[in-house]
mmCIF file of C-alpha atoms in Angstrom:
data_model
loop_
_atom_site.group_PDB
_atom_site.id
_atom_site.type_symbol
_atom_site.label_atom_id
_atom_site.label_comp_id
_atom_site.label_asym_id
_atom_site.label_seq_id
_atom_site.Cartn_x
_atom_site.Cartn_y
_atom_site.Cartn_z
ATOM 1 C CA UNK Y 1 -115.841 53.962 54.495
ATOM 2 C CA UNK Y 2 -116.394 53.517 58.060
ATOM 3 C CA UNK Y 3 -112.479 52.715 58.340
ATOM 4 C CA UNK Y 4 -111.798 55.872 56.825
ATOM 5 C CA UNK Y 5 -113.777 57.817 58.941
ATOM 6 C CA UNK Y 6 -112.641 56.069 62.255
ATOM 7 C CA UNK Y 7 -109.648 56.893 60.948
ATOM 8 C CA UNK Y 8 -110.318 60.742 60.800
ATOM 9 C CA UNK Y 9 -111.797 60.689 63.921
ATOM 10 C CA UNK Y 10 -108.648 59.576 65.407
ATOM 11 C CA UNK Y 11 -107.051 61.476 64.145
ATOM 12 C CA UNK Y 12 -108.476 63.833 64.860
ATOM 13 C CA UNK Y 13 -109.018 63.857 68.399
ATOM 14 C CA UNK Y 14 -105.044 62.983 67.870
ATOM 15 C CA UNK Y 15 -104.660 66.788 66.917
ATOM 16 C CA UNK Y 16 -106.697 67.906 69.268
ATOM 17 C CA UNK Y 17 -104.763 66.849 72.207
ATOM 18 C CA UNK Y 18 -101.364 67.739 70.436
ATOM 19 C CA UNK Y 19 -102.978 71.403 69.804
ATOM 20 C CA UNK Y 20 -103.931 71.673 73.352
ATOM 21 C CA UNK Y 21 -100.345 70.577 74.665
ATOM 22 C CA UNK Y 22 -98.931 73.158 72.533
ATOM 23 C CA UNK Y 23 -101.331 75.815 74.125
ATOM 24 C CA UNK Y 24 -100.004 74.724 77.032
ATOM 25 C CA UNK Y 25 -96.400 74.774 76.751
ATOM 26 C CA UNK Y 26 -96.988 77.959 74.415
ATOM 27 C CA UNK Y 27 -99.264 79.951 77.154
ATOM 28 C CA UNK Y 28 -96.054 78.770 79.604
ATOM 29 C CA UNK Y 29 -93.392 80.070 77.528
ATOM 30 C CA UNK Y 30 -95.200 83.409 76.989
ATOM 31 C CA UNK Y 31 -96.032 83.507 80.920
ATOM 32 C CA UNK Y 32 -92.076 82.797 80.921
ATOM 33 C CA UNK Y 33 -90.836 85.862 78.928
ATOM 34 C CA UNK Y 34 -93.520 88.012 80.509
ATOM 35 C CA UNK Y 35 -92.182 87.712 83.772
ATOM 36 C CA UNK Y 36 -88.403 87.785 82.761
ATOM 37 C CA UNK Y 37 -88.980 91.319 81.222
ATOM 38 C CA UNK Y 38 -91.261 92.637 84.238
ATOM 39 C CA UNK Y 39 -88.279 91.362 86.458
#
């Protein structure tokens, strides 16, 4: 069980960081194509 769950955990967290990258990268792109239509 417990090998299971530390599994989860990791991954988890593993998602977590992945997700926020893409928020990132995502909030970039959008900054990206707000600017190129204002300009």
């Amino acid at each position: 069980m417990p090998v299971a769950q530390k599994y989860c955990c990791g991954n988890l967290s593993f998602t977590n960081k992945t997700w926020r990258d893409l928020h990132e990268i995502f909030k970039d792109i959008i900054q990206f194509i707000y600017y190129g239509m204002v300009f």
